[in-house]
Coordinates of N, CA, C and O in Angstrom, one line a residue:
X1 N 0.9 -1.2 0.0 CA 0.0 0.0 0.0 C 0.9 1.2 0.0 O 2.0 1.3 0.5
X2 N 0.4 2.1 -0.5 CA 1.7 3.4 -0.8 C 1.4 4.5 0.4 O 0.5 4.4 1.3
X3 N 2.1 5.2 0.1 CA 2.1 6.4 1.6 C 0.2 6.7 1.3 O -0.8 6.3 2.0
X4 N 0.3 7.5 0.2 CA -1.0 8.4 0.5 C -2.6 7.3 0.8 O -3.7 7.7 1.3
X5 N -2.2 6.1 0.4 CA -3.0 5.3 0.6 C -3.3 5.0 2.3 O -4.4 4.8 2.9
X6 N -2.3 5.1 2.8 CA -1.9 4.5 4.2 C -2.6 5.9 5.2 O -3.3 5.8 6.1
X7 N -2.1 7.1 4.6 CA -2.6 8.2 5.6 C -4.3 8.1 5.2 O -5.2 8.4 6.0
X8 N -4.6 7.7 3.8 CA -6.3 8.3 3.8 C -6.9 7.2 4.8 O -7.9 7.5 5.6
X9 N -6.3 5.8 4.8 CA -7.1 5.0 5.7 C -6.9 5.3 7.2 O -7.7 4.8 8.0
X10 N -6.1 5.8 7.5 CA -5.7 6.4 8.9 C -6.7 7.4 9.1 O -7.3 7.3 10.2
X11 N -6.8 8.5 8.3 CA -7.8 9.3 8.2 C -9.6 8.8 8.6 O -10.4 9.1 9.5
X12 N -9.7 7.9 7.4 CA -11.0 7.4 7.2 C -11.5 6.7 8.9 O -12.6 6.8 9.5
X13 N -10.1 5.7 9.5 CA -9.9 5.1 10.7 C -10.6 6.5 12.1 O -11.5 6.6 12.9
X14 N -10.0 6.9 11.9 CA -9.8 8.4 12.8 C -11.2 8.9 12.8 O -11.7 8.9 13.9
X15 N -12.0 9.5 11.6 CA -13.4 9.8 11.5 C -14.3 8.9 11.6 O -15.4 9.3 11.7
X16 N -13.9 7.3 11.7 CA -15.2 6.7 12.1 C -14.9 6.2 13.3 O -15.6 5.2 13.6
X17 N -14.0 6.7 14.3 CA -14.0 7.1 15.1 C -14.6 8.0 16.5 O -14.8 8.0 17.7
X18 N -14.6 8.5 15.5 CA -15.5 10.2 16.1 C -16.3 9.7 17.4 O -17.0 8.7 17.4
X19 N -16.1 10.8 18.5 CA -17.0 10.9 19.9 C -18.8 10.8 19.4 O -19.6 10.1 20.0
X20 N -19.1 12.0 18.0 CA -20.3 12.0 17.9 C -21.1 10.9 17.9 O -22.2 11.0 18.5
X21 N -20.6 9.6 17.1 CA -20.8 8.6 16.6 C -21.4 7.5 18.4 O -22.2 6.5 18.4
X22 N -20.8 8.0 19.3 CA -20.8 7.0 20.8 C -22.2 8.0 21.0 O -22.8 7.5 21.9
X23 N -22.7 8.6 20.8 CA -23.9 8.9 21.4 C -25.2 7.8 21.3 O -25.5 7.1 20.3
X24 N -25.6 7.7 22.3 CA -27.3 6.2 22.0 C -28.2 7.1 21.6 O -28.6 8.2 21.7
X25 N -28.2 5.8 20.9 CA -29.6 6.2 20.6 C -31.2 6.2 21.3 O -32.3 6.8 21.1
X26 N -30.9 5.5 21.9 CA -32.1 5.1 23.2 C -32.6 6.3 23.4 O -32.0 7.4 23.0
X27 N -34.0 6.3 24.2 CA -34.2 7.7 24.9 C -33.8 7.6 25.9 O -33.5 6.5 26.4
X28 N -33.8 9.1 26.7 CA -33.0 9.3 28.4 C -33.9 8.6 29.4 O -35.1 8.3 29.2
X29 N -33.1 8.3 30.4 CA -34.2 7.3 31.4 C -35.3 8.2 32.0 O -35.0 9.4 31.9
X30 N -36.3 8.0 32.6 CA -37.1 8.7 33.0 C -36.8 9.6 33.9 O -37.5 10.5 33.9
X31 N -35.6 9.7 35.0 CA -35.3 10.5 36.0 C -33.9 11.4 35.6 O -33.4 12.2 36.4
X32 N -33.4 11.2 34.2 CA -32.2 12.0 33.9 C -32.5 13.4 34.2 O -31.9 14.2 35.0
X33 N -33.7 13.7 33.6 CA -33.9 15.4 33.5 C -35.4 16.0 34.2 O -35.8 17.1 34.2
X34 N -35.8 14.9 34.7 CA -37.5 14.9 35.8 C -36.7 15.0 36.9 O -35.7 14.4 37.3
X35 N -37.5 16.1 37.4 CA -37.5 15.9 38.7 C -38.4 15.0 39.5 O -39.4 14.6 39.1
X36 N -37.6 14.6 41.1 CA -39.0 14.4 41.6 C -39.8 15.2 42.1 O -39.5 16.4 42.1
X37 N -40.9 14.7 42.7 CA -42.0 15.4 43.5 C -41.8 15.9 44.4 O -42.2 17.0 44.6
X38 N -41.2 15.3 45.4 CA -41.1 15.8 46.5 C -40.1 16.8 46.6 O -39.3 16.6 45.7
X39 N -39.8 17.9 47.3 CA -38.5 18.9 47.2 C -37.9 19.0 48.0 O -37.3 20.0 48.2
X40 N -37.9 17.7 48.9 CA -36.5 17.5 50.2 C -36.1 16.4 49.3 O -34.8 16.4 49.2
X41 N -36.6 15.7 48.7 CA -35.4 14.2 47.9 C -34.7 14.9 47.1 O -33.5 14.9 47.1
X42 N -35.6 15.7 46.1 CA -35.2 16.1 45.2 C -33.7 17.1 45.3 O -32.7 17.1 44.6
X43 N -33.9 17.9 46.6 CA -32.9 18.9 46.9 C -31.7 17.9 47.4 O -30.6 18.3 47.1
X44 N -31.9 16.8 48.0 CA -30.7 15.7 48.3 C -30.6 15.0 47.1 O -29.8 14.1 47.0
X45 N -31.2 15.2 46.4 CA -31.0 14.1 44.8 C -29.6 15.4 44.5 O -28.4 15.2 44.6
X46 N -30.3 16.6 44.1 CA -29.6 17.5 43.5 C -27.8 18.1 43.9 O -26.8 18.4 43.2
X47 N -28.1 17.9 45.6 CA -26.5 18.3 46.4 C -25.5 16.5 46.1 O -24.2 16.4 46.0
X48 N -26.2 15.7 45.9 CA -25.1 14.4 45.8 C -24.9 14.0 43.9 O -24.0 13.3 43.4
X49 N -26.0 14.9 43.2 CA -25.3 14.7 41.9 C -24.6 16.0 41.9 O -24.9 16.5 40.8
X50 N -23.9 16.8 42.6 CA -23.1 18.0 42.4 C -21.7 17.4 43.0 O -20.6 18.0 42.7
X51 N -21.8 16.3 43.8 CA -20.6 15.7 44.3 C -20.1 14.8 43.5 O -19.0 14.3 43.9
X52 N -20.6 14.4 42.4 CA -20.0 13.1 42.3 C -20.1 13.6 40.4 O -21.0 14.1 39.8
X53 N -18.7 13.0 40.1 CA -18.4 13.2 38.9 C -18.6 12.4 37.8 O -18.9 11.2 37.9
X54 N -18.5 13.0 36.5 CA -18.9 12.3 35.4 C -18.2 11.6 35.1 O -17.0 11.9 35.1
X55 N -18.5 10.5 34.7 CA -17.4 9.2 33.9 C -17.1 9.4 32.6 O -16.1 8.7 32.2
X56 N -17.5 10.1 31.8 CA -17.4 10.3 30.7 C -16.8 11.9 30.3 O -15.9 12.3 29.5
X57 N -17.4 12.6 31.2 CA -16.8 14.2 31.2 C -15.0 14.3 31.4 O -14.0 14.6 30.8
X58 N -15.6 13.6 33.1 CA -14.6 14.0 33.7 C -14.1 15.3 34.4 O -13.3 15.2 35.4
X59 N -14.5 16.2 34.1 CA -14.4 17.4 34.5 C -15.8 18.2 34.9 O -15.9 19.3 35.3
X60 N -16.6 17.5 34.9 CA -18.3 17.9 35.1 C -19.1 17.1 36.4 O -18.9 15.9 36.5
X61 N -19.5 17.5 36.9 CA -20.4 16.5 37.7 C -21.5 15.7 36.9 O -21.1 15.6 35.7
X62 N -22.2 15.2 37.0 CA -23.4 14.8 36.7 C -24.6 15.7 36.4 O -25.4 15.5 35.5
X63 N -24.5 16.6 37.3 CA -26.0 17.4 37.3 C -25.3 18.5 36.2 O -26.2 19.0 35.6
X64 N -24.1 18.8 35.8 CA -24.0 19.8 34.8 C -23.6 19.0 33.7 O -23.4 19.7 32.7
X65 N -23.5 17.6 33.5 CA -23.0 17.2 32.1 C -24.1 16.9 31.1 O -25.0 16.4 31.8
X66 N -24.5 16.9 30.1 CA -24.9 16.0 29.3 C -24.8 14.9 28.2 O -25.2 14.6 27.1
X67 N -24.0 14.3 29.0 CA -23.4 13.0 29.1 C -24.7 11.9 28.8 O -25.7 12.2 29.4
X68 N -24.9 10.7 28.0 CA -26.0 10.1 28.5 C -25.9 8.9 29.8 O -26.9 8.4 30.2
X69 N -24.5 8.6 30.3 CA -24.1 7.9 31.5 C -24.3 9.2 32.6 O -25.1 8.9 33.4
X70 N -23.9 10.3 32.8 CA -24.5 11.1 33.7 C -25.9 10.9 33.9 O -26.4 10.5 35.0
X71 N -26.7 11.2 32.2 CA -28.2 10.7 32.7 C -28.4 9.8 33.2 O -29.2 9.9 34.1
X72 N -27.9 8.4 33.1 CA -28.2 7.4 33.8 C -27.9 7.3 35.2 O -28.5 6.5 35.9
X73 N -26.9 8.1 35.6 CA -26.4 7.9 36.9 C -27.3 9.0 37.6 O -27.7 8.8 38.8
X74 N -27.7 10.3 36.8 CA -29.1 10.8 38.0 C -29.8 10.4 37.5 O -29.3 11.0 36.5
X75 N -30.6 9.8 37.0 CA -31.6 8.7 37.2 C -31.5 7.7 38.4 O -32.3 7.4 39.3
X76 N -30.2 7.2 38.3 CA -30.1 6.0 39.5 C -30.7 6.9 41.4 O -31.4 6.7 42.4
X77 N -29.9 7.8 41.0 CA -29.7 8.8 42.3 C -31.0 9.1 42.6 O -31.5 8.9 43.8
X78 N -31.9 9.7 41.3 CA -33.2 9.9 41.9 C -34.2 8.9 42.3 O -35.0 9.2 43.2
X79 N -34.2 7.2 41.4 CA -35.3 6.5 41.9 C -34.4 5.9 43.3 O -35.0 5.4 44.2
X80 N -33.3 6.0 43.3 CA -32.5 5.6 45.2 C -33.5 6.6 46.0 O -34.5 6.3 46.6
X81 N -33.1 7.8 45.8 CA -33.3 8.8 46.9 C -35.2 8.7 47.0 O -35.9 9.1 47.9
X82 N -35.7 8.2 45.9 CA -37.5 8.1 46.2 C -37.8 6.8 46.5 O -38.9 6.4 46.7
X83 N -36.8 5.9 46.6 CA -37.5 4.4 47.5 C -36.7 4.5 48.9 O -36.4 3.4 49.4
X84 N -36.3 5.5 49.5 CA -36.1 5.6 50.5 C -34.8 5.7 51.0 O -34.8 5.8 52.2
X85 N -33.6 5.5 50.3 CA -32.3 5.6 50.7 C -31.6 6.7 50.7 O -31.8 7.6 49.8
X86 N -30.5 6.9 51.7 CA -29.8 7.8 52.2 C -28.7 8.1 50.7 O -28.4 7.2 49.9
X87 N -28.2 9.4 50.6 CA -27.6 9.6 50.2 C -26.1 9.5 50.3 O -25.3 9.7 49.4
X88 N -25.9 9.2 51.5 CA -24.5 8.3 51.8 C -24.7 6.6 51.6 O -23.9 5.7 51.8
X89 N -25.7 6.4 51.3 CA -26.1 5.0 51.1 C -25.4 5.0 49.8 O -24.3 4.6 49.6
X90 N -26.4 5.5 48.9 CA -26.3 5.7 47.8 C -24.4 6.3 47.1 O -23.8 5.8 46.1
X91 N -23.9 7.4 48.1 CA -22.6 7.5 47.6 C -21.5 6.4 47.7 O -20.5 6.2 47.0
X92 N -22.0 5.4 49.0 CA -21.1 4.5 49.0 C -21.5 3.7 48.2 O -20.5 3.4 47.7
X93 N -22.7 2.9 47.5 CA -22.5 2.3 46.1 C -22.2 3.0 44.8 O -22.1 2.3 43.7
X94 N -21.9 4.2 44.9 CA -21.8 4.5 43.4 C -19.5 4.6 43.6 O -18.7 4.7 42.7
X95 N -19.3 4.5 45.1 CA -17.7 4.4 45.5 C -17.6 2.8 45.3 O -16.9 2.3 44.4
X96 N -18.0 2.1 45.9 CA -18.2 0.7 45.2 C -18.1 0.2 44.0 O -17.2 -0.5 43.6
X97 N -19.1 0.6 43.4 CA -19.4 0.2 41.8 C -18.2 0.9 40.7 O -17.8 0.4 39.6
X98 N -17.6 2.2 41.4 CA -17.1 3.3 40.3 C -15.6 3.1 40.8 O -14.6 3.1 40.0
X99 N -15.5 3.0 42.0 CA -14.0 3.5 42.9 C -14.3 5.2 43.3 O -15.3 5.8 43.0
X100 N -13.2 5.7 43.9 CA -12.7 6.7 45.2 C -13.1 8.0 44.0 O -13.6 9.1 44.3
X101 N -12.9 7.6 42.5 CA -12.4 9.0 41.6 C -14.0 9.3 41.1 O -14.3 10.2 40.3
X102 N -15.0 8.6 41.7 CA -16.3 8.9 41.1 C -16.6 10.1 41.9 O -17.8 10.5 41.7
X103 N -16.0 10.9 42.7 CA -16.8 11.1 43.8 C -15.6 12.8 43.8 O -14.4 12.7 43.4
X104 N -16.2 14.1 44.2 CA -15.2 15.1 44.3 C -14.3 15.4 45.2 O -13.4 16.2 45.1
X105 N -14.7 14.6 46.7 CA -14.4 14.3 48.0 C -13.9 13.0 48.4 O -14.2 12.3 49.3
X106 N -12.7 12.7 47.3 CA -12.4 11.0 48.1 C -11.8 11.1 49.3 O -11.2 12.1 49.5
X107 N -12.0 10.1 50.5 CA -11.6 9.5 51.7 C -10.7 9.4 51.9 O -10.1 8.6 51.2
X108 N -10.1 10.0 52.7 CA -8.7 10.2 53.3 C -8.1 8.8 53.6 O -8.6 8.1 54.5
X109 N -6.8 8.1 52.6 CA -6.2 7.0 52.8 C -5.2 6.7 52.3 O -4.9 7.1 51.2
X110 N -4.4 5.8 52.9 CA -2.9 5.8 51.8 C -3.2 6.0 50.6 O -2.2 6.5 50.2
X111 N -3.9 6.0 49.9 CA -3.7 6.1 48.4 C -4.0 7.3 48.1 O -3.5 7.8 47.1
X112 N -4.6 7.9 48.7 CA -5.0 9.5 48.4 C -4.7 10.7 49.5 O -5.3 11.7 49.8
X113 N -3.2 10.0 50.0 CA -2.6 10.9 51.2 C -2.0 12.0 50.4 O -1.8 13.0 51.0
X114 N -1.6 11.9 48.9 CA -0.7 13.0 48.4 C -2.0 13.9 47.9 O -1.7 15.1 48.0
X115 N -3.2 13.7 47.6 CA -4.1 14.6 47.6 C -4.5 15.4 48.6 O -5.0 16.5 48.3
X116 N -4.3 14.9 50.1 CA -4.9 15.7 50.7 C -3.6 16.9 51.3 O -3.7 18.1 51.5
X117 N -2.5 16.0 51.4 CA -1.0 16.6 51.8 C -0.5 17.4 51.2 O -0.3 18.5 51.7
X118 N -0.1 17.2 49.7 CA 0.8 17.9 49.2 C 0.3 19.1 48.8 O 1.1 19.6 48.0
X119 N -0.8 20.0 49.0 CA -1.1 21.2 49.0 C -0.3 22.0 50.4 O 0.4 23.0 50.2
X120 N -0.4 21.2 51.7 CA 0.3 21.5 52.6 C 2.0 22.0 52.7 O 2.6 23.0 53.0
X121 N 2.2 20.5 52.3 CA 3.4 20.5 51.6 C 4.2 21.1 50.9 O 5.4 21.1 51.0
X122 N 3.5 21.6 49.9 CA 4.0 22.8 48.7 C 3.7 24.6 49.3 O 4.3 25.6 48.9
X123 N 2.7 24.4 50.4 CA 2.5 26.0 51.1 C 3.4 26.0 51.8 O 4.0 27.1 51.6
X124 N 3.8 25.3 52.5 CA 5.4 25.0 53.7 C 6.5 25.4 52.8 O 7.4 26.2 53.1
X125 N 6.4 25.0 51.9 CA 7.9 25.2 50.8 C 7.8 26.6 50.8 O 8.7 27.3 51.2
X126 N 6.6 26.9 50.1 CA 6.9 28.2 49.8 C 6.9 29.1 50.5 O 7.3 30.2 50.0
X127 N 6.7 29.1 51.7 CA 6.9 30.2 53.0 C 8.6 29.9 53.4 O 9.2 30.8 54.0
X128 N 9.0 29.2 53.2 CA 10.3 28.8 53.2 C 11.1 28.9 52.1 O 12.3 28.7 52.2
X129 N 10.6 29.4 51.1 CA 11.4 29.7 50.0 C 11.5 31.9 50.0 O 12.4 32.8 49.8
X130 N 10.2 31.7 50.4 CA 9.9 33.3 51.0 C 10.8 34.2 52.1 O 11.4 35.3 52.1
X131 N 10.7 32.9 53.1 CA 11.8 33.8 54.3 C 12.8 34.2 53.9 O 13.3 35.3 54.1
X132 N 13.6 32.9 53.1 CA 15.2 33.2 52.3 C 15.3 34.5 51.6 O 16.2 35.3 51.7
X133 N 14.0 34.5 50.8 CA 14.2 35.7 49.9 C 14.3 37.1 50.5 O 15.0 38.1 50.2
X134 N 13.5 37.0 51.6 CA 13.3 38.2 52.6 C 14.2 38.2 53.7 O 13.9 38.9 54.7
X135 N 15.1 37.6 53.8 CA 16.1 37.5 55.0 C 17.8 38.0 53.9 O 18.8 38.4 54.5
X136 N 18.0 37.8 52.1 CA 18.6 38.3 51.7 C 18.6 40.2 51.8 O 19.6 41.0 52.0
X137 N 16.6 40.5 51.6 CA 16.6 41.5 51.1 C 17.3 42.4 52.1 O 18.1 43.3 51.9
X138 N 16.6 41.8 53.5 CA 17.1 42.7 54.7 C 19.0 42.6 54.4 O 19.6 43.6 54.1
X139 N 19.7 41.3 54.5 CA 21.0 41.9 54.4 C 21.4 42.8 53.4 O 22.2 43.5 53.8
X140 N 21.2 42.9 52.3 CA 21.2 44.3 51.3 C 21.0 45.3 51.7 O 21.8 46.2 51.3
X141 N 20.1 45.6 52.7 CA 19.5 47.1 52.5 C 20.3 47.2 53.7 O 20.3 48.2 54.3

C-alpha cells in the first residue's frame, strides 16, 4: 500500500472514530432530566449529583454534564433517593461500583494521602522559599 493510501485510511480510521458517533440512541431514562415530586429528595438528589463526577466528562459533575451515563447515573440517584435511601447510602454504592475517583471528595487513605497533603506540603515550601528571599533583602538594605 503506498504512503497516500496509508494516511487516507488512517484518516477514514480516525473519522469513524468520532465521539459523535458513541452517542445512544435510546431515549434518556425517566429520571435523567425529571424531577421528583417531593423537594427534600429532590434537593438531596440535587446536592449528591453536584458531588459526584462524570465518567465520561470527567471534569463535570453529573448534574451539569450532558453526558447520557451522567443521565443514567441521576436517574439511579433519583429512583435511590425516592425508595427511601440515604444519600451516603447511595454514595457509598456509586464508590463501590465506580472506585474513590467517582466522587469530588475521596476519603482520606494511603492512596489518596498526596491529595490531601501535598497542598500542605508545597505551602510550607513556599513560606520557606519566602523567608530566604526576605532575610537576603534585609541583608542588602
Amino acid at each position: 500500500m503506498s504512503r497516500p493510501d496509508r494516511l487516507f485510511m488512517i484518516a477514514l480510521a480516525l473519522a469513524a472514530a468520532s465521539p459523535a458517533l458513541a452517542d445512544s440512541l435510546l431515549p434518556p431514562t425517566e429520571y435523567a432530566n425529571k424531577q421528583l415530586a417531593d423537594p427534600r429528595q429532590e434537593a438531596a438528589a440535587r446536592e449528591l449529583m453536584h458531588e459526584v463526577r462524570c465518567l465520561v466528562c470527567q471534569g463535570q459533575s453529573i448534574a451539569d454534564s450532558d453526558a447520557d451515563m451522567a443521565g443514567d447515573m441521576r436517574n439511579n440517584i433519583r429512583r435511590r433517593i425516592a425508595a427511601g435511601e440515604s444519600p451516603q447510602q447511595i454514595r457509598a454504592w456509586l464508590i463501590q461500583r465506580y472506585g474513590n475517583w467517582v466522587t469530588y471528595d475521596p476519603p482520606v487513605e494511603p492512596l489518596t494521602w498526596p491529595l490531601w497533603f501535598a497542598p500542605i506540603v508545597l505551602l510550607g515550601a513556599g513560606l520557606f522559599l519566602m523567608r530566604g528571599q526576605f532575610k537576603r533583602r534585609k541583608k542588602k538594605a
